[in-house]
Amino acid sequence: MFRIPIFLLFLLLVNFLPTIVAHPLEASYNEKDSNGRCNQILQRKEWRALDIAERKDYINAVKCLQAIPVDDSSVPAAETLFDLFQGWHIHMATSVHYVGQFLMWHRYFLKLYESALRDKCDYKGAQPYWDWSLDTDEGRSIANSTIWDAETGFGGGGVEGTYTPPEDPETLANGRINPKAFVGCVQDGPFANLVLNMGPGTSVTKHCLTRHFNETTHKYLNHTAVEETMAYETFDDFHTQLEGKPSLPDHRQHDGGHIAIGGEMSNFFSSPGDPMFYMHHGNLDRLWRMWQLKGDKKRMWEVGGPTGLEANSTTLTLSFTLDMNPALGPSVPVRDVMDTEMAPNCYVYL
C-alpha cells in the first residue's frame, strides 16, 4: 500500500491549516476593478419584493455562515463566522453608538456581512432589508408580518417559558439586558435550533435565539415617524433622530426596531445574534441613503458629531477610521463608505 512520508504529510497540514482556521473577507472589495470602480451594482430589495426562491437562497446563505468554523483570538468565544460578526459588534458597541460614526460603521459592517454571504456561501443576491413601516401603520401588527413565516422567512417569536435570562444583577446591568424582553426561544423556522455562543449582552453563554415582539413600538416605526426623521436638514440632527435614546428622551427608528423584535435583538451588545439585525440595519442604511440623496450634493459627504462619548472627544471627519476585525475586512476611513454606488459598497436600494 502506498504511504505518504511523515514529513510530506506535515507539510501538507501546515499549508492547509490557515484555510480552515482563518476566514479573511478580502472580498469586501471584490466588486471593484483595478481603478476602484464598481464592476457590479447590487440591488438591495425589501424582503417582500424577493420571490420565494430568493428568500430561501438568502436564508440558506445565513445558515452557511453559521456553519463556517473560525478561530480568532480577538473574539475567542466565536465558533463560526456568524459568531465572529456578533462578537465584533459586542466588542465595538460602546464605540459605534451615540456617536457621529454610528451610521458609517454599521453601513460598512453590513457590507462585509453581505460580502461574506456572497463570497463564503455562494449567495448570488444582495442583502435584503425589512421595511418595518409596512408592518406598523394603523391597524397592522409586527407579529403578523410575513417576514416571520416558518417556511419562507425568519421564524416567529419566542415561546414563553423556554428560556431563562441571566439573573445576576451585575450581569444584567453591565450587559444592558432587559429580562422582560427574553421570554423564550424561537421554536419554528430556519433558526429554531440556532445555538448562540455569546450574549445576552456581554456575557458568554450558549443559548437559543430569543424574541419577544413588542407592538408598542409602532409609533417609532410607522411612515409618519419616518417622515419626521427624514425632514431634518443637518446630518447631526438626522442621525440623532434616527438613533433615539439616550441621545433623545424617547425611542426612534433604530432602537424602536430593536425593541420591536425583542430578545437578543433588544440588546445593545449582542443583537447581531439574531439574523434580523442585518435586515433592520439594512432599512436604517436605506433611510440614510435616501436622506443623502434628498438634499443638495453636499449631503453625500456630510458628517458630524463626536467620535466618542468623552467630553474631550474629537469631531467626526471623513478621514476618521472605522475599526474592523481584520478577519472580517480592513479598517477604512469614513470617506470610503459614504457613497453606496462607489467601491467598496457597490449597491443601491430598490
mmCIF file of C-alpha atoms in Angstrom:
data_model
loop_
_atom_site.group_PDB
_atom_site.id
_atom_site.type_symbol
_atom_site.label_atom_id
_atom_site.label_comp_id
_atom_site.label_asym_id
_atom_site.label_seq_id
_atom_site.Cartn_x
_atom_site.Cartn_y
_atom_site.Cartn_z
ATOM 1 C CA MET A 1 0.000 0.000 0.000
ATOM 2 C CA PHE A 2 1.273 3.493 -0.894
ATOM 3 C CA ARG A 3 2.131 5.577 2.178
ATOM 4 C CA ILE A 4 2.765 9.325 2.371
ATOM 5 C CA PRO A 5 6.057 10.071 4.151
ATOM 6 C CA ILE A 6 5.569 11.733 7.529
ATOM 7 C CA PHE A 7 7.435 14.913 6.566
ATOM 8 C CA LEU A 8 5.266 15.341 3.442
ATOM 9 C CA LEU A 9 2.117 14.861 5.493
ATOM 10 C CA PHE A 10 3.348 17.528 7.923
ATOM 11 C CA LEU A 11 3.997 19.987 5.096
ATOM 12 C CA LEU A 12 0.550 19.372 3.651
ATOM 13 C CA LEU A 13 -1.101 20.016 7.021
ATOM 14 C CA VAL A 14 0.910 23.182 7.638
ATOM 15 C CA ASN A 15 -0.005 24.563 4.221
ATOM 16 C CA PHE A 16 -3.662 23.647 4.599
ATOM 17 C CA LEU A 17 -4.207 24.767 8.186
ATOM 18 C CA PRO A 18 -4.632 28.530 7.543
ATOM 19 C CA THR A 19 -7.563 27.825 5.241
ATOM 20 C CA ILE A 20 -9.502 26.058 7.971
ATOM 21 C CA VAL A 21 -8.830 28.382 10.894
ATOM 22 C CA ALA A 22 -8.952 31.819 9.250
ATOM 23 C CA HIS A 23 -11.563 33.407 7.055
ATOM 24 C CA PRO A 24 -10.343 36.856 5.975
ATOM 25 C CA LEU A 25 -13.053 38.578 3.981
ATOM 26 C CA GLU A 26 -10.914 40.377 1.453
ATOM 27 C CA ALA A 27 -13.980 40.184 -0.756
ATOM 28 C CA SER A 28 -15.381 43.301 0.891
ATOM 29 C CA TYR A 29 -13.631 44.971 -2.029
ATOM 30 C CA ASN A 30 -14.436 42.295 -4.589
ATOM 31 C CA GLU A 31 -16.945 44.399 -6.515
ATOM 32 C CA LYS A 32 -14.353 46.882 -7.812
ATOM 33 C CA ASP A 33 -11.906 46.841 -10.691
ATOM 34 C CA SER A 34 -8.240 47.833 -10.571
ATOM 35 C CA ASN A 35 -9.215 51.504 -10.760
ATOM 36 C CA GLY A 36 -11.563 51.264 -7.781
ATOM 37 C CA ARG A 37 -14.758 51.431 -9.840
ATOM 38 C CA CYS A 38 -17.671 49.083 -9.198
ATOM 39 C CA ASN A 39 -17.818 46.125 -11.554
ATOM 40 C CA GLN A 40 -21.367 45.444 -10.438
ATOM 41 C CA ILE A 41 -24.029 47.402 -8.579
ATOM 42 C CA LEU A 42 -26.064 45.125 -6.319
ATOM 43 C CA GLN A 43 -29.758 45.896 -5.872
ATOM 44 C CA ARG A 44 -30.938 45.582 -2.288
ATOM 45 C CA LYS A 45 -34.670 44.835 -2.035
ATOM 46 C CA GLU A 46 -37.298 44.795 0.677
ATOM 47 C CA TRP A 47 -37.874 41.234 1.902
ATOM 48 C CA ARG A 48 -41.358 41.023 0.409
ATOM 49 C CA ALA A 49 -40.024 42.029 -3.015
ATOM 50 C CA LEU A 50 -37.968 38.816 -3.150
ATOM 51 C CA ASP A 51 -39.585 35.745 -4.658
ATOM 52 C CA ILE A 52 -39.751 32.548 -2.607
ATOM 53 C CA ALA A 53 -36.613 31.077 -4.167
ATOM 54 C CA GLU A 54 -34.637 34.266 -3.449
ATOM 55 C CA ARG A 55 -35.783 34.261 0.175
ATOM 56 C CA LYS A 56 -34.709 30.665 0.652
ATOM 57 C CA ASP A 57 -31.356 31.354 -1.006
ATOM 58 C CA TYR A 58 -30.725 34.153 1.458
ATOM 59 C CA ILE A 59 -31.739 32.092 4.491
ATOM 60 C CA ASN A 60 -29.543 29.210 3.321
ATOM 61 C CA ALA A 61 -26.584 31.589 2.972
ATOM 62 C CA VAL A 62 -27.094 32.844 6.538
ATOM 63 C CA LYS A 63 -27.194 29.249 7.780
ATOM 64 C CA CYS A 64 -23.986 28.651 5.830
ATOM 65 C CA LEU A 65 -22.260 31.468 7.775
ATOM 66 C CA GLN A 66 -23.459 29.788 10.952
ATOM 67 C CA ALA A 67 -21.614 26.612 9.942
ATOM 68 C CA ILE A 68 -18.213 28.039 8.877
ATOM 69 C CA PRO A 69 -15.707 27.465 11.706
ATOM 70 C CA VAL A 70 -13.370 30.225 12.857
ATOM 71 C CA ASP A 71 -10.541 30.565 15.343
ATOM 72 C CA ASP A 72 -9.985 34.237 16.134
ATOM 73 C CA SER A 73 -8.067 35.356 19.211
ATOM 74 C CA SER A 74 -9.803 38.752 19.288
ATOM 75 C CA VAL A 75 -13.185 37.029 19.757
ATOM 76 C CA PRO A 76 -12.266 33.754 21.485
ATOM 77 C CA ALA A 77 -15.875 32.709 22.092
ATOM 78 C CA ALA A 78 -16.681 32.808 18.361
ATOM 79 C CA GLU A 79 -17.013 29.336 16.858
ATOM 80 C CA THR A 80 -18.450 30.332 13.480
ATOM 81 C CA LEU A 81 -18.139 33.186 11.042
ATOM 82 C CA PHE A 82 -21.643 34.296 12.036
ATOM 83 C CA ASP A 83 -20.423 34.381 15.655
ATOM 84 C CA LEU A 84 -17.445 36.497 14.643
ATOM 85 C CA PHE A 85 -19.711 39.228 13.308
ATOM 86 C CA GLN A 86 -21.749 39.186 16.507
ATOM 87 C CA GLY A 87 -18.630 39.133 18.671
ATOM 88 C CA TRP A 88 -17.047 42.087 16.894
ATOM 89 C CA HIS A 89 -20.230 44.112 17.363
ATOM 90 C CA ILE A 90 -20.160 43.255 21.077
ATOM 91 C CA HIS A 91 -16.541 44.425 21.191
ATOM 92 C CA MET A 92 -17.241 47.679 19.325
ATOM 93 C CA ALA A 93 -20.703 48.564 20.631
ATOM 94 C CA THR A 94 -19.689 51.334 23.032
ATOM 95 C CA SER A 95 -17.567 52.950 20.291
ATOM 96 C CA VAL A 96 -20.137 52.967 17.477
ATOM 97 C CA HIS A 97 -23.383 54.051 19.135
ATOM 98 C CA TYR A 98 -24.483 57.581 20.094
ATOM 99 C CA VAL A 99 -21.548 58.928 18.062
ATOM 100 C CA GLY A 100 -21.125 60.532 14.649
ATOM 101 C CA GLN A 101 -19.822 57.334 13.032
ATOM 102 C CA PHE A 102 -22.857 55.257 14.045
ATOM 103 C CA LEU A 103 -24.313 55.075 10.537
ATOM 104 C CA MET A 104 -20.958 54.790 8.751
ATOM 105 C CA TRP A 105 -19.655 51.925 10.875
ATOM 106 C CA HIS A 106 -22.877 49.948 10.566
ATOM 107 C CA ARG A 107 -23.023 50.552 6.804
ATOM 108 C CA TYR A 108 -19.566 49.040 6.450
ATOM 109 C CA PHE A 109 -20.323 46.208 8.905
ATOM 110 C CA LEU A 110 -23.417 45.327 6.863
ATOM 111 C CA LYS A 111 -21.442 45.440 3.607
ATOM 112 C CA LEU A 112 -18.890 42.985 4.990
ATOM 113 C CA TYR A 113 -21.728 40.691 6.056
ATOM 114 C CA GLU A 114 -23.182 40.891 2.550
ATOM 115 C CA SER A 115 -19.759 40.083 1.103
ATOM 116 C CA ALA A 116 -19.414 37.089 3.431
ATOM 117 C CA LEU A 117 -22.753 35.722 2.238
ATOM 118 C CA ARG A 118 -21.681 36.095 -1.377
ATOM 119 C CA ASP A 119 -18.047 35.002 -1.161
ATOM 120 C CA LYS A 120 -18.133 32.340 1.526
ATOM 121 C CA CYS A 121 -21.601 30.915 0.911
ATOM 122 C CA ASP A 122 -22.123 31.376 -2.837
ATOM 123 C CA TYR A 123 -25.087 33.709 -2.353
ATOM 124 C CA LYS A 124 -25.874 35.439 -5.643
ATOM 125 C CA GLY A 125 -28.132 38.204 -4.385
ATOM 126 C CA ALA A 126 -27.774 41.376 -2.334
ATOM 127 C CA GLN A 127 -28.513 41.965 1.353
ATOM 128 C CA PRO A 128 -32.301 42.477 1.741
ATOM 129 C CA TYR A 129 -33.902 44.857 4.207
ATOM 130 C CA TRP A 130 -37.026 44.908 6.377
ATOM 131 C CA ASP A 131 -39.203 47.999 5.956
ATOM 132 C CA TRP A 132 -40.977 47.904 9.305
ATOM 133 C CA SER A 133 -43.256 50.798 8.345
ATOM 134 C CA LEU A 134 -45.177 48.261 6.222
ATOM 135 C CA ASP A 135 -45.992 46.392 9.440
ATOM 136 C CA THR A 136 -46.585 49.275 11.833
ATOM 137 C CA ASP A 137 -49.025 51.639 10.141
ATOM 138 C CA GLU A 138 -52.503 51.846 11.618
ATOM 139 C CA GLY A 139 -54.239 48.500 12.050
ATOM 140 C CA ARG A 140 -51.172 46.393 11.277
ATOM 141 C CA SER A 141 -49.179 44.070 13.505
ATOM 142 C CA ILE A 142 -45.465 43.396 13.741
ATOM 143 C CA ALA A 143 -46.098 39.855 14.967
ATOM 144 C CA ASN A 144 -48.271 39.101 11.923
ATOM 145 C CA SER A 145 -45.703 40.162 9.351
ATOM 146 C CA THR A 146 -44.954 37.598 6.649
ATOM 147 C CA ILE A 147 -41.266 38.031 7.445
ATOM 148 C CA TRP A 148 -41.754 35.624 10.371
ATOM 149 C CA ASP A 149 -43.110 32.815 8.197
ATOM 150 C CA ALA A 150 -41.559 29.494 9.232
ATOM 151 C CA GLU A 151 -41.146 28.299 5.630
ATOM 152 C CA THR A 152 -40.241 31.457 3.734
ATOM 153 C CA GLY A 153 -38.995 33.772 6.470
ATOM 154 C CA PHE A 154 -37.083 34.013 9.730
ATOM 155 C CA GLY A 155 -39.377 32.052 12.038
ATOM 156 C CA GLY A 156 -41.599 33.553 14.684
ATOM 157 C CA GLY A 157 -41.446 34.859 18.224
ATOM 158 C CA GLY A 158 -40.049 33.171 21.313
ATOM 159 C CA VAL A 159 -42.152 30.638 23.174
ATOM 160 C CA GLU A 160 -42.770 31.863 26.701
ATOM 161 C CA GLY A 161 -41.042 29.916 29.448
ATOM 162 C CA THR A 162 -38.438 28.212 27.264
ATOM 163 C CA TYR A 163 -35.508 30.461 28.213
ATOM 164 C CA THR A 164 -34.281 31.960 31.466
ATOM 165 C CA PRO A 165 -32.071 35.052 31.133
ATOM 166 C CA PRO A 166 -29.137 35.657 33.483
ATOM 167 C CA GLU A 167 -30.276 36.578 36.967
ATOM 168 C CA ASP A 168 -27.127 38.171 38.374
ATOM 169 C CA PRO A 169 -27.805 41.924 38.779
ATOM 170 C CA GLU A 170 -24.265 42.851 37.743
ATOM 171 C CA THR A 171 -24.505 40.810 34.536
ATOM 172 C CA LEU A 172 -27.875 42.356 33.740
ATOM 173 C CA ALA A 173 -26.650 45.898 34.371
ATOM 174 C CA ASN A 174 -23.299 45.662 32.598
ATOM 175 C CA GLY A 175 -24.835 43.817 29.667
ATOM 176 C CA ARG A 176 -27.838 46.158 29.408
ATOM 177 C CA ILE A 177 -30.129 43.132 29.465
ATOM 178 C CA ASN A 178 -33.866 43.650 29.895
ATOM 179 C CA PRO A 179 -35.110 40.250 31.194
ATOM 180 C CA LYS A 180 -38.696 41.039 30.170
ATOM 181 C CA ALA A 181 -37.646 41.021 26.505
ATOM 182 C CA PHE A 182 -36.227 37.485 26.765
ATOM 183 C CA VAL A 183 -39.426 35.471 27.143
ATOM 184 C CA GLY A 184 -38.336 32.356 25.276
ATOM 185 C CA CYS A 185 -36.654 30.536 22.412
ATOM 186 C CA VAL A 186 -37.658 30.728 18.760
ATOM 187 C CA GLN A 187 -39.014 27.243 18.060
ATOM 188 C CA ASP A 188 -40.056 27.343 14.431
ATOM 189 C CA GLY A 189 -38.450 28.348 11.161
ATOM 190 C CA PRO A 190 -34.858 28.054 9.962
ATOM 191 C CA PHE A 191 -33.246 29.289 13.195
ATOM 192 C CA ALA A 192 -35.224 27.211 15.673
ATOM 193 C CA ASN A 193 -32.128 25.192 16.579
ATOM 194 C CA LEU A 194 -29.618 28.025 16.390
ATOM 195 C CA VAL A 195 -27.143 27.996 19.280
ATOM 196 C CA LEU A 196 -25.599 31.373 20.075
ATOM 197 C CA ASN A 197 -22.191 31.223 21.723
ATOM 198 C CA MET A 198 -22.215 34.790 23.056
ATOM 199 C CA GLY A 199 -24.684 37.001 24.843
ATOM 200 C CA PRO A 200 -27.057 38.070 26.014
ATOM 201 C CA GLY A 201 -25.230 41.321 26.464
ATOM 202 C CA THR A 202 -21.527 40.915 27.140
ATOM 203 C CA SER A 203 -21.922 37.534 28.828
ATOM 204 C CA VAL A 204 -20.526 34.387 27.198
ATOM 205 C CA THR A 205 -23.168 31.658 27.286
ATOM 206 C CA LYS A 206 -24.532 29.050 24.925
ATOM 207 C CA HIS A 207 -28.213 29.721 24.452
ATOM 208 C CA CYS A 208 -31.062 29.717 21.968
ATOM 209 C CA LEU A 209 -32.200 32.580 19.756
ATOM 210 C CA THR A 210 -34.820 34.554 21.701
ATOM 211 C CA ARG A 211 -37.513 37.003 20.565
ATOM 212 C CA HIS A 212 -40.453 38.839 22.104
ATOM 213 C CA PHE A 213 -42.474 41.057 19.749
ATOM 214 C CA ASN A 214 -43.412 44.462 21.141
ATOM 215 C CA GLU A 215 -46.344 46.149 19.412
ATOM 216 C CA THR A 216 -45.958 49.358 21.458
ATOM 217 C CA THR A 217 -43.138 50.411 19.122
ATOM 218 C CA HIS A 218 -45.427 51.247 16.176
ATOM 219 C CA LYS A 219 -45.228 54.978 16.808
ATOM 220 C CA TYR A 220 -41.461 54.930 16.243
ATOM 221 C CA LEU A 221 -41.540 52.834 13.076
ATOM 222 C CA ASN A 222 -44.572 53.887 11.030
ATOM 223 C CA HIS A 223 -44.493 56.119 7.953
ATOM 224 C CA THR A 224 -45.301 59.253 9.956
ATOM 225 C CA ALA A 225 -42.333 58.712 12.279
ATOM 226 C CA VAL A 226 -40.024 58.038 9.339
ATOM 227 C CA GLU A 227 -41.140 61.192 7.525
ATOM 228 C CA GLU A 228 -40.476 63.268 10.642
ATOM 229 C CA THR A 229 -36.918 61.949 10.859
ATOM 230 C CA MET A 230 -36.281 62.417 7.147
ATOM 231 C CA ALA A 231 -37.294 66.084 7.408
ATOM 232 C CA TYR A 232 -34.245 67.064 9.472
ATOM 233 C CA GLU A 233 -31.809 69.155 7.456
ATOM 234 C CA THR A 234 -28.405 68.504 9.022
ATOM 235 C CA PHE A 235 -26.603 65.190 9.372
ATOM 236 C CA ASP A 236 -26.128 65.744 13.098
ATOM 237 C CA ASP A 237 -29.868 66.144 13.626
ATOM 238 C CA PHE A 238 -30.765 63.316 11.242
ATOM 239 C CA HIS A 239 -28.571 60.609 12.734
ATOM 240 C CA THR A 240 -29.535 61.622 16.288
ATOM 241 C CA GLN A 241 -33.235 61.428 15.452
ATOM 242 C CA LEU A 242 -32.790 58.098 13.665
ATOM 243 C CA GLU A 243 -30.907 56.506 16.564
ATOM 244 C CA GLY A 244 -33.089 57.563 19.519
ATOM 245 C CA LYS A 245 -32.302 57.049 23.201
ATOM 246 C CA PRO A 246 -30.313 58.085 25.186
ATOM 247 C CA SER A 247 -29.406 60.992 22.910
ATOM 248 C CA LEU A 248 -33.136 61.789 22.859
ATOM 249 C CA PRO A 249 -35.732 61.411 25.631
ATOM 250 C CA ASP A 250 -37.661 58.788 23.645
ATOM 251 C CA HIS A 251 -37.030 55.950 21.184
ATOM 252 C CA ARG A 252 -36.826 56.359 17.419
ATOM 253 C CA GLN A 253 -36.363 54.071 14.411
ATOM 254 C CA HIS A 254 -33.055 52.440 15.418
ATOM 255 C CA ASP A 255 -33.809 51.475 18.994
ATOM 256 C CA GLY A 256 -37.523 51.105 18.226
ATOM 257 C CA GLY A 257 -36.792 48.404 15.655
ATOM 258 C CA HIS A 258 -34.557 46.504 18.051
ATOM 259 C CA ILE A 259 -37.169 46.641 20.800
ATOM 260 C CA ALA A 260 -39.927 45.630 18.364
ATOM 261 C CA ILE A 261 -38.320 42.216 17.859
ATOM 262 C CA GLY A 262 -37.135 41.821 21.431
ATOM 263 C CA GLY A 263 -34.993 39.041 22.824
ATOM 264 C CA GLU A 264 -31.429 39.097 21.524
ATOM 265 C CA MET A 265 -32.319 41.918 19.136
ATOM 266 C CA SER A 266 -33.255 44.141 22.063
ATOM 267 C CA ASN A 267 -29.727 44.069 23.434
ATOM 268 C CA PHE A 268 -27.237 46.884 22.869
ATOM 269 C CA PHE A 269 -24.291 44.481 22.538
ATOM 270 C CA SER A 270 -25.350 41.068 21.258
ATOM 271 C CA SER A 271 -28.201 41.952 18.863
ATOM 272 C CA PRO A 272 -26.405 40.561 15.750
ATOM 273 C CA GLY A 273 -27.087 37.099 17.196
ATOM 274 C CA ASP A 274 -30.495 37.434 15.535
ATOM 275 C CA PRO A 275 -30.171 37.375 11.717
ATOM 276 C CA MET A 276 -32.860 40.059 11.693
ATOM 277 C CA PHE A 277 -30.214 42.537 12.897
ATOM 278 C CA TYR A 278 -28.944 42.820 9.324
ATOM 279 C CA MET A 279 -32.452 43.212 7.918
ATOM 280 C CA HIS A 280 -33.195 46.010 10.372
ATOM 281 C CA HIS A 281 -29.923 47.839 9.806
ATOM 282 C CA GLY A 282 -30.401 47.469 6.072
ATOM 283 C CA ASN A 283 -33.520 49.610 6.381
ATOM 284 C CA LEU A 284 -31.730 52.168 8.560
ATOM 285 C CA ASP A 285 -28.961 52.364 5.971
ATOM 286 C CA ARG A 286 -31.587 52.757 3.245
ATOM 287 C CA LEU A 287 -33.117 55.716 5.060
ATOM 288 C CA TRP A 288 -29.709 57.340 5.413
ATOM 289 C CA ARG A 289 -29.085 56.796 1.697
ATOM 290 C CA MET A 290 -32.456 58.382 0.910
ATOM 291 C CA TRP A 291 -31.577 61.330 3.150
ATOM 292 C CA GLN A 292 -28.218 61.702 1.397
ATOM 293 C CA LEU A 293 -29.922 61.874 -1.992
ATOM 294 C CA LYS A 294 -32.775 64.099 -0.840
ATOM 295 C CA GLY A 295 -30.927 67.379 -0.439
ATOM 296 C CA ASP A 296 -28.130 69.107 -2.284
ATOM 297 C CA LYS A 297 -24.908 67.328 -3.273
ATOM 298 C CA LYS A 298 -23.083 68.189 -0.045
ATOM 299 C CA ARG A 299 -25.309 65.766 1.874
ATOM 300 C CA MET A 300 -23.499 62.836 0.236
ATOM 301 C CA TRP A 301 -20.365 63.750 2.166
ATOM 302 C CA GLU A 302 -21.828 65.452 5.231
ATOM 303 C CA VAL A 303 -20.621 64.100 8.558
ATOM 304 C CA GLY A 304 -20.622 65.378 12.110
ATOM 305 C CA GLY A 305 -20.994 64.574 15.750
ATOM 306 C CA PRO A 306 -18.476 63.373 18.334
ATOM 307 C CA THR A 307 -16.252 60.340 17.750
ATOM 308 C CA GLY A 308 -16.573 59.280 21.383
ATOM 309 C CA LEU A 309 -18.690 59.753 24.472
ATOM 310 C CA GLU A 310 -15.951 61.537 26.404
ATOM 311 C CA ALA A 311 -16.226 65.310 26.884
ATOM 312 C CA ASN A 312 -12.929 65.873 25.060
ATOM 313 C CA SER A 313 -13.680 63.611 22.066
ATOM 314 C CA THR A 314 -12.944 64.901 18.568
ATOM 315 C CA THR A 315 -15.498 65.809 15.906
ATOM 316 C CA LEU A 316 -16.063 63.236 13.166
ATOM 317 C CA THR A 317 -14.320 63.840 9.818
ATOM 318 C CA LEU A 318 -14.142 61.895 6.568
ATOM 319 C CA SER A 319 -10.658 60.684 7.498
ATOM 320 C CA PHE A 320 -11.780 59.028 10.746
ATOM 321 C CA THR A 321 -11.011 55.281 10.741
ATOM 322 C CA LEU A 322 -13.812 52.733 11.061
ATOM 323 C CA ASP A 323 -12.227 49.923 13.062
ATOM 324 C CA MET A 324 -12.915 46.391 11.852
ATOM 325 C CA ASN A 325 -11.741 42.930 12.801
ATOM 326 C CA PRO A 326 -9.083 42.020 10.178
ATOM 327 C CA ALA A 327 -10.725 38.614 9.691
ATOM 328 C CA LEU A 328 -13.885 40.398 8.536
ATOM 329 C CA GLY A 329 -12.298 43.171 6.497
ATOM 330 C CA PRO A 330 -9.792 46.012 6.605
ATOM 331 C CA SER A 331 -10.357 49.132 8.683
ATOM 332 C CA VAL A 332 -11.243 52.012 6.359
ATOM 333 C CA PRO A 333 -11.749 55.781 6.569
ATOM 334 C CA VAL A 334 -15.275 57.161 6.735
ATOM 335 C CA ARG A 335 -14.984 58.637 3.235
ATOM 336 C CA ASP A 336 -14.744 55.137 1.749
ATOM 337 C CA VAL A 337 -18.297 54.214 2.728
ATOM 338 C CA MET A 338 -20.190 57.465 2.186
ATOM 339 C CA ASP A 339 -21.451 56.738 -1.351
ATOM 340 C CA THR A 340 -23.170 53.364 -1.776
ATOM 341 C CA GLU A 341 -22.548 53.420 -5.533
ATOM 342 C CA MET A 342 -18.776 53.583 -5.073
ATOM 343 C CA ALA A 343 -16.414 50.788 -4.012
ATOM 344 C CA PRO A 344 -16.304 49.038 -1.654
ATOM 345 C CA ASN A 345 -20.104 49.443 -1.281
ATOM 346 C CA CYS A 346 -21.351 48.976 -4.848
ATOM 347 C CA TYR A 347 -25.081 48.758 -4.123
ATOM 348 C CA VAL A 348 -28.348 50.671 -4.382
ATOM 349 C CA TYR A 349 -31.720 50.269 -2.670
ATOM 350 C CA LEU A 350 -34.891 49.452 -4.567
#
